Amino acid sequence: MIIKKFIAKDFQGALKQAKKEMGSDAIILHTSKLRRGGILSFLFAPQVEITVAVDEKLQVNSDRLRKPVSSPVVATEANGPESSLQDRDPGEKTRAQTAPGELLQELQTMKNLMKEVKNKISEVEQIKGISQEVQPFYETLLNNQVDKELALSIISRVESRLPRDSKGDDELWVRDLCLHTVQEYIKEIRPIDLPWDRKGVLVFMVGPTGVGKTTTIAKLAANMSFLEGKDVALITLDTYRVSAAQQLRTFAEIIGIPISVVFNPQDLGAAIHHYQEKDVIFVDTAGRSPYKDEHMEELQEFIEVANPDETILVLSVTTDSSDLINIYQKFNHIGVDKIIFTKLDESYSYGRILNTIYHIRKPIAYLTTGQNVPDDIEVPDTLDLARMLLREGGGL
Ligand SMILES: Nc1nc2c(ncn2[C@@H]2O[C@H](COP(=O)(O)OP(=O)(O)OP(=O)(O)O)[C@@H](O)[C@H]2O)c(=O)[nH]1
Ligand SMILES: [Mg+2]
């Protein structure tokens, strides 16, 4: 699409120019009257400007077109200073040369801007009703990456619980109310359940690549074995890389527990049977892309054979909230029971934990806070989590 402007004394003149140059397929986009500015403007007659567009392909094929595509943007019938480009504002020149794609992009930017302004206005409206002593907690939640909507919902609930006669003289009291309210938004904390009267509890660890599945299994296996005196066995399905199976094998040797490497669903059944007298069997899976159907189907086959007691999705808090939720939704096709959030030492964005948990409504099993096996893992406490979310500047 080519767009050009034509200026003449009257509409007919401008149209004649346009048809001559652009051909009769040209479409008139815009017509306007131009008047030269300044104190002598009355000396000059007004002019007519028309903006015309023509399809490039039509134009190339047409003999009617006299000038090349790169011809000057403005053709004028009248000679003299009033018809030159300098007489008009510089913005008009830019607009005349803007391609339709760019215009669309500009329009989109404007639309996004309008949306942002609208959201900001509605946010300000909602914040207006919140007491001054509560508002700083809203800011802190946002700084810790809690989603705006969720943060608003939390502080609105806090506000509704403030006694009407409190005059903000008790800051600590408001803080306690915030801590209490945030805790309500954290769904359950539920670590792996090992009933005393059951053997062979089967736990699958699934998740995207590199989030810390294998390291987390090593931490849990070591703690359960050393601290709780449990009989633990490991199975790895990660046979895609030589180093992967070796990684878990090394941990197993250090801890002193058995490990089996399994290549297909049939062998998995046999391995589970082999360890049925153990207290707990951890199954490490290869990091898989949740967006590749064949990866998820393969995992599904293993899950169907094994029928695990718990399938735990491992997610890293270094991942964006929206990605975390998308990843969960993909993995949940195989049935996710609990979540482990890893790498809390690498990010202060604890809000992502709350955003995800609030959205997916599944319990948190553990949080991991570093690379050290077996130390850097903990069963979170909702109060500690709430404190982290309400702490300015983050920090564990
Ligand atoms: N900082 C930090 N690093 C961690 C944590 N957990 C695991 N890691 C590191 O993350 C890297 C990947 O850990 P793995 O346990 O191999 O991750 P994985 O999910 O098994 O990876 P794949 O099997 O390749 O999908 C290693 O360098 C770990 O030491 C954690 O809580 N904090
Ligand atoms: Mg691994």
Tab-separated table of C-alpha atoms and ligand atoms in Angstrom:
chain	number	residue	atom	x	y	z
A	1	MET	CA	0.000	0.000	0.000
A	2	ILE	CA	1.335	3.444	-0.957
A	3	ILE	CA	-0.062	6.570	0.646
A	4	LYS	CA	0.496	10.067	-0.743
A	5	LYS	CA	-0.817	13.550	-0.229
A	6	PHE	CA	-1.796	15.981	-2.973
A	7	ILE	CA	-2.330	19.689	-2.518
A	8	ALA	CA	-4.146	21.961	-4.925
A	9	LYS	CA	-6.307	25.096	-4.971
A	10	ASP	CA	-9.426	23.037	-4.960
A	11	PHE	CA	-10.606	19.475	-4.536
A	12	GLN	CA	-10.957	18.824	-8.269
A	13	GLY	CA	-7.360	19.927	-8.871
A	14	ALA	CA	-5.958	17.741	-6.130
A	15	LEU	CA	-7.999	14.776	-7.357
A	16	LYS	CA	-6.797	15.283	-10.922
A	17	GLN	CA	-3.197	15.239	-9.700
A	18	ALA	CA	-3.823	12.129	-7.624
A	19	LYS	CA	-5.474	10.191	-10.475
A	20	LYS	CA	-2.746	11.211	-12.863
A	21	GLU	CA	-0.028	9.899	-10.606
A	22	MET	CA	-1.651	7.089	-8.678
A	23	GLY	CA	-4.131	5.797	-11.277
A	24	SER	CA	-7.879	5.483	-11.070
A	25	ASP	CA	-7.682	2.636	-8.533
A	26	ALA	CA	-6.503	5.081	-5.906
A	27	ILE	CA	-8.726	5.522	-2.859
A	28	ILE	CA	-9.189	8.868	-1.080
A	29	LEU	CA	-8.435	8.403	2.608
A	30	HIS	CA	-8.741	11.946	3.845
A	31	THR	CA	-9.585	15.471	2.656
A	32	SER	CA	-8.697	18.661	4.463
A	33	LYS	CA	-8.410	22.402	3.906
A	34	LEU	CA	-5.009	23.976	4.495
A	35	ARG	CA	-4.531	27.592	5.451
A	36	ARG	CA	-1.165	29.185	5.779
A	37	GLY	CA	-0.543	30.417	9.298
A	38	GLY	CA	0.863	33.782	10.398
A	39	ILE	CA	-0.465	37.361	10.346
A	40	LEU	CA	-0.515	37.483	6.537
A	41	SER	CA	-2.598	34.342	6.208
A	42	PHE	CA	-5.555	36.272	4.809
A	43	LEU	CA	-3.434	37.102	1.720
A	44	PHE	CA	-3.305	33.471	0.676
A	45	ALA	CA	-6.229	31.483	-0.572
A	46	PRO	CA	-6.921	28.217	1.313
A	47	GLN	CA	-5.819	24.995	-0.335
A	48	VAL	CA	-7.194	21.507	-0.394
A	49	GLU	CA	-5.132	18.500	0.612
A	50	ILE	CA	-6.205	14.975	-0.148
A	51	THR	CA	-4.566	11.826	1.150
A	52	VAL	CA	-4.730	8.980	-1.331
A	53	ALA	CA	-3.812	5.301	-1.110
A	54	VAL	CA	-3.193	2.733	-3.799
A	55	ASP	CA	-2.344	-0.943	-3.689
A	56	GLU	CA	1.361	-1.332	-4.541
A	57	LYS	CA	0.863	-4.365	-6.789
A	58	LEU	CA	-1.812	-2.622	-8.803
A	59	GLN	CA	0.421	0.355	-9.110
A	60	VAL	CA	3.426	-1.628	-10.341
A	61	ASN	CA	1.308	-3.368	-12.954
A	62	SER	CA	-0.296	-0.213	-14.166
A	63	ASP	CA	0.946	1.801	-17.121
A	64	ARG	CA	-0.977	4.747	-15.848
A	65	LEU	CA	1.599	5.289	-13.206
A	66	ARG	CA	4.061	7.844	-14.443
A	67	LYS	CA	6.319	8.335	-11.510
A	68	PRO	CA	8.401	5.705	-9.676
A	69	VAL	CA	7.318	4.530	-6.241
A	70	SER	CA	10.034	6.658	-4.693
A	71	SER	CA	8.636	9.885	-6.163
A	72	PRO	CA	8.222	12.834	-3.790
A	73	VAL	CA	5.451	12.445	-1.278
A	74	VAL	CA	3.660	15.681	-2.019
A	75	ALA	CA	2.737	16.808	-5.494
A	76	THR	CA	1.458	20.342	-5.847
A	77	GLU	CA	-0.418	22.045	-8.620
A	78	ALA	CA	0.207	25.539	-7.404
A	79	ASN	CA	3.679	26.986	-7.469
A	80	GLY	CA	4.825	29.356	-4.818
A	81	PRO	CA	5.775	29.269	-1.172
A	82	GLU	CA	2.319	28.373	0.116
A	83	SER	CA	2.403	24.969	-1.581
A	84	SER	CA	5.713	23.787	-0.170
A	85	LEU	CA	6.073	21.204	2.619
A	86	GLN	CA	7.823	23.665	4.917
A	87	ASP	CA	4.588	25.584	5.177
A	88	ARG	CA	2.970	22.806	7.089
A	89	ASP	CA	3.755	21.434	10.473
A	90	PRO	CA	6.590	18.859	10.606
A	91	GLY	CA	4.292	16.269	12.166
A	92	GLU	CA	2.200	16.183	9.020
A	93	LYS	CA	5.195	15.245	6.946
A	94	THR	CA	5.890	12.270	9.200
A	95	ARG	CA	2.289	11.173	9.075
A	96	ALA	CA	2.263	11.375	5.300
A	97	GLN	CA	5.239	9.046	5.128
A	98	THR	CA	4.077	6.560	7.740
A	99	ALA	CA	3.380	3.105	6.339
A	100	PRO	CA	0.022	1.482	7.236
A	101	GLY	CA	1.813	-1.210	9.314
A	102	GLU	CA	3.438	1.483	11.415
A	103	LEU	CA	0.110	3.246	11.818
A	104	LEU	CA	-1.465	0.054	13.080
A	105	GLN	CA	1.393	-0.402	15.494
A	106	GLU	CA	0.972	3.158	16.756
A	107	LEU	CA	-2.726	2.518	17.184
A	108	GLN	CA	-2.009	-0.618	19.179
A	109	THR	CA	0.432	1.291	21.397
A	110	MET	CA	-2.237	3.935	22.012
A	111	LYS	CA	-4.767	1.237	22.868
A	112	ASN	CA	-2.377	-0.370	25.349
A	113	LEU	CA	-1.672	3.011	26.875
A	114	MET	CA	-5.393	3.678	27.280
A	115	LYS	CA	-5.797	0.282	28.943
A	116	GLU	CA	-2.955	1.051	31.358
A	117	VAL	CA	-4.467	4.414	32.222
A	118	LYS	CA	-7.864	2.771	32.791
A	119	ASN	CA	-6.333	0.137	35.060
A	120	LYS	CA	-4.413	2.789	36.958
A	121	ILE	CA	-7.591	4.825	37.477
A	122	SER	CA	-9.480	1.798	38.753
A	123	GLU	CA	-6.534	0.907	41.027
A	124	VAL	CA	-6.470	4.445	42.437
A	125	GLU	CA	-10.251	4.270	42.953
A	126	GLN	CA	-9.934	1.050	44.904
A	127	ILE	CA	-6.934	2.260	46.920
A	128	LYS	CA	-8.811	5.438	47.852
A	129	GLY	CA	-10.974	3.483	50.278
A	130	ILE	CA	-7.999	1.913	52.063
A	131	SER	CA	-6.728	3.476	55.292
A	132	GLN	CA	-3.352	5.139	55.289
A	133	GLU	CA	-1.880	2.676	57.735
A	134	VAL	CA	-2.805	-0.276	55.466
A	135	GLN	CA	-1.640	1.212	52.145
A	136	PRO	CA	2.116	0.651	52.721
A	137	PHE	CA	1.460	-3.098	52.956
A	138	TYR	CA	-0.118	-2.967	49.504
A	139	GLU	CA	3.067	-1.410	48.131
A	140	THR	CA	5.211	-4.043	49.835
A	141	LEU	CA	3.120	-6.864	48.405
A	142	LEU	CA	3.510	-5.359	44.928
A	143	ASN	CA	7.267	-4.928	45.424
A	144	ASN	CA	7.465	-8.609	46.285
A	145	GLN	CA	5.740	-9.431	42.953
A	146	VAL	CA	2.296	-10.257	44.311
A	147	ASP	CA	-0.192	-9.694	41.468
A	148	LYS	CA	-2.051	-6.378	41.709
A	149	GLU	CA	-5.478	-7.982	41.848
A	150	LEU	CA	-4.439	-10.383	44.556
A	151	ALA	CA	-2.706	-7.644	46.582
A	152	LEU	CA	-5.849	-5.495	46.339
A	153	SER	CA	-7.999	-8.383	47.446
A	154	ILE	CA	-5.710	-9.000	50.454
A	155	ILE	CA	-5.597	-5.410	51.650
A	156	SER	CA	-9.325	-4.939	51.074
A	157	ARG	CA	-9.901	-7.872	53.380
A	158	VAL	CA	-7.519	-6.339	55.930
A	159	GLU	CA	-9.372	-3.035	55.630
A	160	SER	CA	-12.737	-4.683	56.222
A	161	ARG	CA	-11.359	-6.131	59.458
A	162	LEU	CA	-10.040	-2.855	60.849
A	163	PRO	CA	-12.132	-1.667	63.756
A	164	ARG	CA	-13.815	1.561	62.643
A	165	ASP	CA	-12.625	3.456	65.699
A	166	SER	CA	-8.909	2.584	65.269
A	167	LYS	CA	-7.037	5.727	64.438
A	168	GLY	CA	-3.856	4.188	63.067
A	169	ASP	CA	-2.077	4.553	66.387
A	170	ASP	CA	-1.306	0.878	66.544
A	171	GLU	CA	0.887	0.035	63.560
A	172	LEU	CA	1.859	-3.331	64.935
A	173	TRP	CA	-1.764	-4.275	65.243
A	174	VAL	CA	-2.347	-3.547	61.538
A	175	ARG	CA	0.766	-5.553	60.680
A	176	ASP	CA	-0.544	-8.558	62.602
A	177	LEU	CA	-3.847	-8.281	60.791
A	178	CYS	CA	-1.999	-8.251	57.449
A	179	LEU	CA	0.093	-11.274	58.450
A	180	HIS	CA	-3.014	-13.137	59.499
A	181	THR	CA	-4.853	-12.267	56.270
A	182	VAL	CA	-1.953	-13.208	53.970
A	183	GLN	CA	-1.772	-16.578	55.729
A	184	GLU	CA	-5.370	-17.234	54.776
A	185	TYR	CA	-4.418	-16.842	51.124
A	186	ILE	CA	-1.690	-19.472	51.358
A	187	LYS	CA	-3.300	-22.799	50.768
A	188	GLU	CA	-2.253	-25.735	52.860
A	189	ILE	CA	1.308	-26.777	53.604
A	190	ARG	CA	1.492	-30.534	53.208
A	191	PRO	CA	4.862	-32.315	53.181
A	192	ILE	CA	5.135	-35.922	51.976
A	193	ASP	CA	2.914	-38.131	54.054
A	194	LEU	CA	4.508	-41.388	55.216
A	195	PRO	CA	1.876	-43.311	57.223
A	196	TRP	CA	3.513	-45.484	59.893
A	197	ASP	CA	1.463	-48.494	58.832
A	198	ARG	CA	2.258	-48.391	55.106
A	199	LYS	CA	5.209	-49.506	53.039
A	200	GLY	CA	6.258	-48.608	49.521
A	201	VAL	CA	4.886	-45.040	49.409
A	202	LEU	CA	5.603	-43.952	45.858
A	203	VAL	CA	6.533	-40.320	45.158
A	204	PHE	CA	7.010	-38.972	41.614
A	205	MET	CA	8.957	-35.757	41.132
A	206	VAL	CA	8.043	-34.023	37.868
A	207	GLY	CA	8.717	-30.620	36.330
A	208	PRO	CA	10.473	-28.624	33.653
A	209	THR	CA	14.210	-28.914	33.036
A	210	GLY	CA	16.762	-27.710	35.529
A	211	VAL	CA	14.378	-26.653	38.304
A	212	GLY	CA	16.041	-28.896	40.897
A	213	LYS	CA	14.105	-32.199	40.834
A	214	THR	CA	17.134	-34.451	41.277
A	215	THR	CA	18.768	-32.241	43.920
A	216	THR	CA	15.481	-32.046	45.849
A	217	ILE	CA	15.094	-35.846	45.804
A	218	ALA	CA	18.659	-36.164	47.137
A	219	LYS	CA	17.849	-33.703	49.952
A	220	LEU	CA	14.615	-35.489	50.883
A	221	ALA	CA	16.118	-38.970	50.619
A	222	ALA	CA	19.066	-37.980	52.823
A	223	ASN	CA	16.884	-36.291	55.444
A	224	MET	CA	14.346	-39.108	55.584
A	225	SER	CA	17.072	-41.696	55.748
A	226	PHE	CA	19.401	-39.991	58.275
A	227	LEU	CA	17.025	-37.932	60.404
A	228	GLU	CA	13.840	-39.989	60.339
A	229	GLY	CA	15.432	-43.418	59.975
A	230	LYS	CA	13.261	-44.300	56.981
A	231	ASP	CA	14.107	-46.980	54.480
A	232	VAL	CA	14.414	-45.120	51.159
A	233	ALA	CA	14.887	-46.300	47.551
A	234	LEU	CA	15.386	-44.311	44.358
A	235	ILE	CA	14.320	-44.930	40.772
A	236	THR	CA	15.398	-42.702	37.920
A	237	LEU	CA	13.622	-42.473	34.589
A	238	ASP	CA	16.080	-39.879	33.341
A	239	THR	CA	17.991	-41.941	30.815
A	240	TYR	CA	18.276	-39.219	28.191
A	241	ARG	CA	21.641	-38.001	29.391
A	242	VAL	CA	24.369	-40.252	30.737
A	243	SER	CA	25.274	-37.681	33.392
A	244	ALA	CA	21.697	-37.441	34.691
A	245	ALA	CA	21.394	-41.020	35.991
A	246	GLN	CA	24.947	-40.780	37.277
A	247	GLN	CA	24.054	-37.629	39.272
A	248	LEU	CA	21.409	-39.469	41.302
A	249	ARG	CA	23.517	-42.627	41.520
A	250	THR	CA	26.290	-40.612	43.175
A	251	PHE	CA	23.853	-39.147	45.710
A	252	ALA	CA	22.447	-42.649	46.397
A	253	GLU	CA	25.948	-44.023	47.023
A	254	ILE	CA	26.787	-41.187	49.427
A	255	ILE	CA	23.516	-41.641	51.316
A	256	GLY	CA	23.848	-45.421	51.139
A	257	ILE	CA	20.484	-46.253	49.558
A	258	PRO	CA	19.591	-48.426	46.530
A	259	ILE	CA	18.836	-46.977	43.094
A	260	SER	CA	17.424	-48.429	39.856
A	261	VAL	CA	17.651	-46.927	36.398
A	262	VAL	CA	14.492	-47.643	34.400
A	263	PHE	CA	14.157	-47.266	30.633
A	264	ASN	CA	10.507	-48.067	29.927
A	265	PRO	CA	7.114	-48.297	31.655
A	266	GLN	CA	7.201	-52.119	31.816
A	267	ASP	CA	10.460	-52.108	33.779
A	268	LEU	CA	9.096	-49.443	36.110
A	269	GLY	CA	6.426	-51.832	37.406
A	270	ALA	CA	9.114	-54.417	38.208
A	271	ALA	CA	11.346	-51.869	39.981
A	272	ILE	CA	8.477	-50.640	42.161
A	273	HIS	CA	7.622	-54.223	43.063
A	274	HIS	CA	11.264	-54.806	43.954
A	275	TYR	CA	11.191	-51.951	46.485
A	276	GLN	CA	7.711	-52.609	47.900
A	277	GLU	CA	9.066	-53.192	51.420
A	278	LYS	CA	10.798	-49.804	51.540
A	279	ASP	CA	9.134	-46.967	53.448
A	280	VAL	CA	9.352	-44.587	50.495
A	281	ILE	CA	10.383	-44.799	46.846
A	282	PHE	CA	11.324	-41.589	45.053
A	283	VAL	CA	11.010	-41.550	41.265
A	284	ASP	CA	13.122	-38.940	39.495
A	285	THR	CA	11.914	-38.012	36.030
A	286	ALA	CA	13.713	-36.277	33.189
A	287	GLY	CA	13.073	-32.544	32.935
A	288	ARG	CA	10.449	-32.250	30.229
A	289	SER	CA	9.020	-29.374	28.279
A	290	PRO	CA	5.379	-28.988	29.278
A	291	TYR	CA	4.719	-27.603	25.806
A	292	LYS	CA	5.807	-30.778	23.970
A	293	ASP	CA	2.903	-33.197	23.844
A	294	GLU	CA	5.096	-36.234	23.212
A	295	HIS	CA	7.042	-35.494	26.428
A	296	MET	CA	3.884	-35.298	28.463
A	297	GLU	CA	2.438	-38.460	26.853
A	298	GLU	CA	5.561	-40.389	27.731
A	299	LEU	CA	5.402	-39.195	31.330
A	300	GLN	CA	1.723	-40.122	31.400
A	301	GLU	CA	2.595	-43.712	30.417
A	302	PHE	CA	5.008	-44.052	33.350
A	303	ILE	CA	2.455	-42.505	35.727
A	304	GLU	CA	-0.260	-44.907	34.564
A	305	VAL	CA	1.912	-47.935	35.234
A	306	ALA	CA	3.159	-46.659	38.602
A	307	ASN	CA	-0.018	-45.101	40.038
A	308	PRO	CA	1.998	-42.972	42.500
A	309	ASP	CA	0.778	-41.976	45.957
A	310	GLU	CA	2.042	-38.462	45.390
A	311	THR	CA	3.002	-36.612	42.226
A	312	ILE	CA	4.916	-33.482	43.143
A	313	LEU	CA	5.503	-30.704	40.636
A	314	VAL	CA	8.810	-28.895	41.143
A	315	LEU	CA	8.773	-25.228	40.143
A	316	SER	CA	11.499	-22.607	40.413
A	317	VAL	CA	10.619	-19.171	41.791
A	318	THR	CA	12.961	-17.699	39.203
A	319	THR	CA	10.161	-18.369	36.660
A	320	ASP	CA	7.463	-15.717	35.995
A	321	SER	CA	4.067	-16.161	37.697
A	322	SER	CA	2.179	-16.535	34.423
A	323	ASP	CA	4.657	-19.174	33.200
A	324	LEU	CA	4.408	-21.014	36.515
A	325	ILE	CA	0.646	-21.238	36.150
A	326	ASN	CA	0.916	-22.357	32.509
A	327	ILE	CA	3.479	-25.011	33.423
A	328	TYR	CA	1.245	-26.253	36.240
A	329	GLN	CA	-1.747	-26.479	33.901
A	330	LYS	CA	0.214	-28.571	31.415
A	331	PHE	CA	1.620	-30.915	34.054
A	332	ASN	CA	-1.727	-31.216	35.779
A	333	HIS	CA	-2.924	-33.356	32.876
A	334	ILE	CA	-1.007	-36.163	34.555
A	335	GLY	CA	-2.425	-35.157	37.972
A	336	VAL	CA	-0.372	-32.960	40.309
A	337	ASP	CA	-0.894	-33.349	44.078
A	338	LYS	CA	1.549	-30.823	45.563
A	339	ILE	CA	4.123	-28.222	44.649
A	340	ILE	CA	7.746	-27.746	45.662
A	341	PHE	CA	9.141	-24.268	45.012
A	342	THR	CA	12.905	-24.195	44.516
A	343	LYS	CA	15.669	-21.582	44.338
A	344	LEU	CA	14.215	-19.162	46.878
A	345	ASP	CA	17.805	-18.101	47.491
A	346	GLU	CA	18.014	-16.830	43.917
A	347	SER	CA	14.979	-14.565	43.848
A	348	TYR	CA	13.166	-12.197	46.158
A	349	SER	CA	9.979	-12.575	44.132
A	350	TYR	CA	8.152	-14.602	46.766
A	351	GLY	CA	4.918	-13.123	45.478
A	352	ARG	CA	5.160	-15.680	42.683
A	353	ILE	CA	4.579	-18.429	45.222
A	354	LEU	CA	1.412	-16.748	46.450
A	355	ASN	CA	0.176	-15.913	42.919
A	356	THR	CA	0.624	-19.515	41.833
A	357	ILE	CA	-0.778	-21.195	44.916
A	358	TYR	CA	-3.759	-18.865	45.087
A	359	HIS	CA	-4.533	-19.553	41.438
A	360	ILE	CA	-4.007	-23.314	41.316
A	361	ARG	CA	-5.154	-24.135	44.856
A	362	LYS	CA	-2.726	-26.964	45.543
A	363	PRO	CA	-0.704	-27.424	48.745
A	364	ILE	CA	2.986	-26.560	49.044
A	365	ALA	CA	5.100	-29.532	50.128
A	366	TYR	CA	8.538	-27.913	50.568
A	367	LEU	CA	10.628	-24.877	49.721
A	368	THR	CA	14.287	-25.193	48.762
A	369	THR	CA	16.783	-22.489	49.482
A	370	GLY	CA	20.122	-23.484	47.973
A	371	GLN	CA	22.276	-26.150	46.376
A	372	ASN	CA	23.446	-27.836	49.561
A	373	VAL	CA	22.339	-31.440	50.032
A	374	PRO	CA	20.686	-32.178	52.426
A	375	ASP	CA	20.372	-28.864	54.273
A	376	ASP	CA	18.740	-26.397	51.885
A	377	ILE	CA	15.143	-27.594	52.115
A	378	GLU	CA	12.356	-26.773	54.539
A	379	VAL	CA	8.738	-27.417	55.297
A	380	PRO	CA	7.387	-23.890	55.129
A	381	ASP	CA	5.440	-22.265	57.846
A	382	THR	CA	2.546	-20.083	56.675
A	383	LEU	CA	3.536	-17.360	59.151
A	384	ASP	CA	7.127	-17.305	57.842
A	385	LEU	CA	5.839	-17.164	54.274
A	386	ALA	CA	3.488	-14.309	55.152
A	387	ARG	CA	6.380	-12.478	56.836
A	388	MET	CA	8.503	-12.876	53.700
A	389	LEU	CA	5.680	-11.477	51.590
A	390	LEU	CA	5.228	-8.461	53.850
A	391	ARG	CA	8.916	-7.744	54.309
A	392	GLU	CA	10.171	-4.714	52.437
A	393	GLY	CA	13.147	-5.662	50.242
A	394	GLY	CA	12.456	-9.415	50.532
A	395	GLY	CA	14.987	-11.689	52.176
A	396	LEU	CA	14.644	-15.138	53.698
B	1	LIG	N1	20.357	-21.766	44.027
B	1	LIG	C1	19.737	-22.933	44.030
B	1	LIG	N2	20.077	-23.859	43.142
B	1	LIG	C2	19.429	-25.046	43.158
B	1	LIG	C3	18.398	-25.322	44.079
B	1	LIG	N3	17.942	-26.577	43.828
B	1	LIG	C4	18.692	-27.044	42.805
B	1	LIG	N4	19.586	-26.141	42.400
B	1	LIG	C5	20.584	-26.204	41.336
B	1	LIG	O1	19.919	-26.215	40.088
B	1	LIG	C6	20.680	-26.963	39.149
B	1	LIG	C7	19.793	-28.035	38.520
B	1	LIG	O2	19.432	-28.941	39.538
B	1	LIG	P1	18.934	-30.412	39.204
B	1	LIG	O3	18.565	-31.041	40.502
B	1	LIG	O4	19.886	-31.132	38.341
B	1	LIG	O5	17.642	-30.035	38.381
B	1	LIG	P2	16.672	-31.041	37.599
B	1	LIG	O6	15.301	-30.470	37.682
B	1	LIG	O7	16.863	-32.426	38.091
B	1	LIG	O8	17.250	-30.884	36.136
B	1	LIG	P3	16.947	-31.840	34.871
B	1	LIG	O9	16.986	-33.253	35.359
B	1	LIG	O10	18.029	-31.503	33.919
B	1	LIG	O11	15.608	-31.452	34.362
B	1	LIG	C8	21.860	-27.565	39.924
B	1	LIG	O12	22.960	-26.740	39.725
B	1	LIG	C9	21.381	-27.496	41.355
B	1	LIG	O13	22.457	-27.420	42.274
B	1	LIG	C10	18.044	-24.295	45.018
B	1	LIG	O14	17.152	-24.423	45.850
B	1	LIG	N5	18.736	-23.120	44.938
B	2	MG	MG	17.355	-34.166	37.094
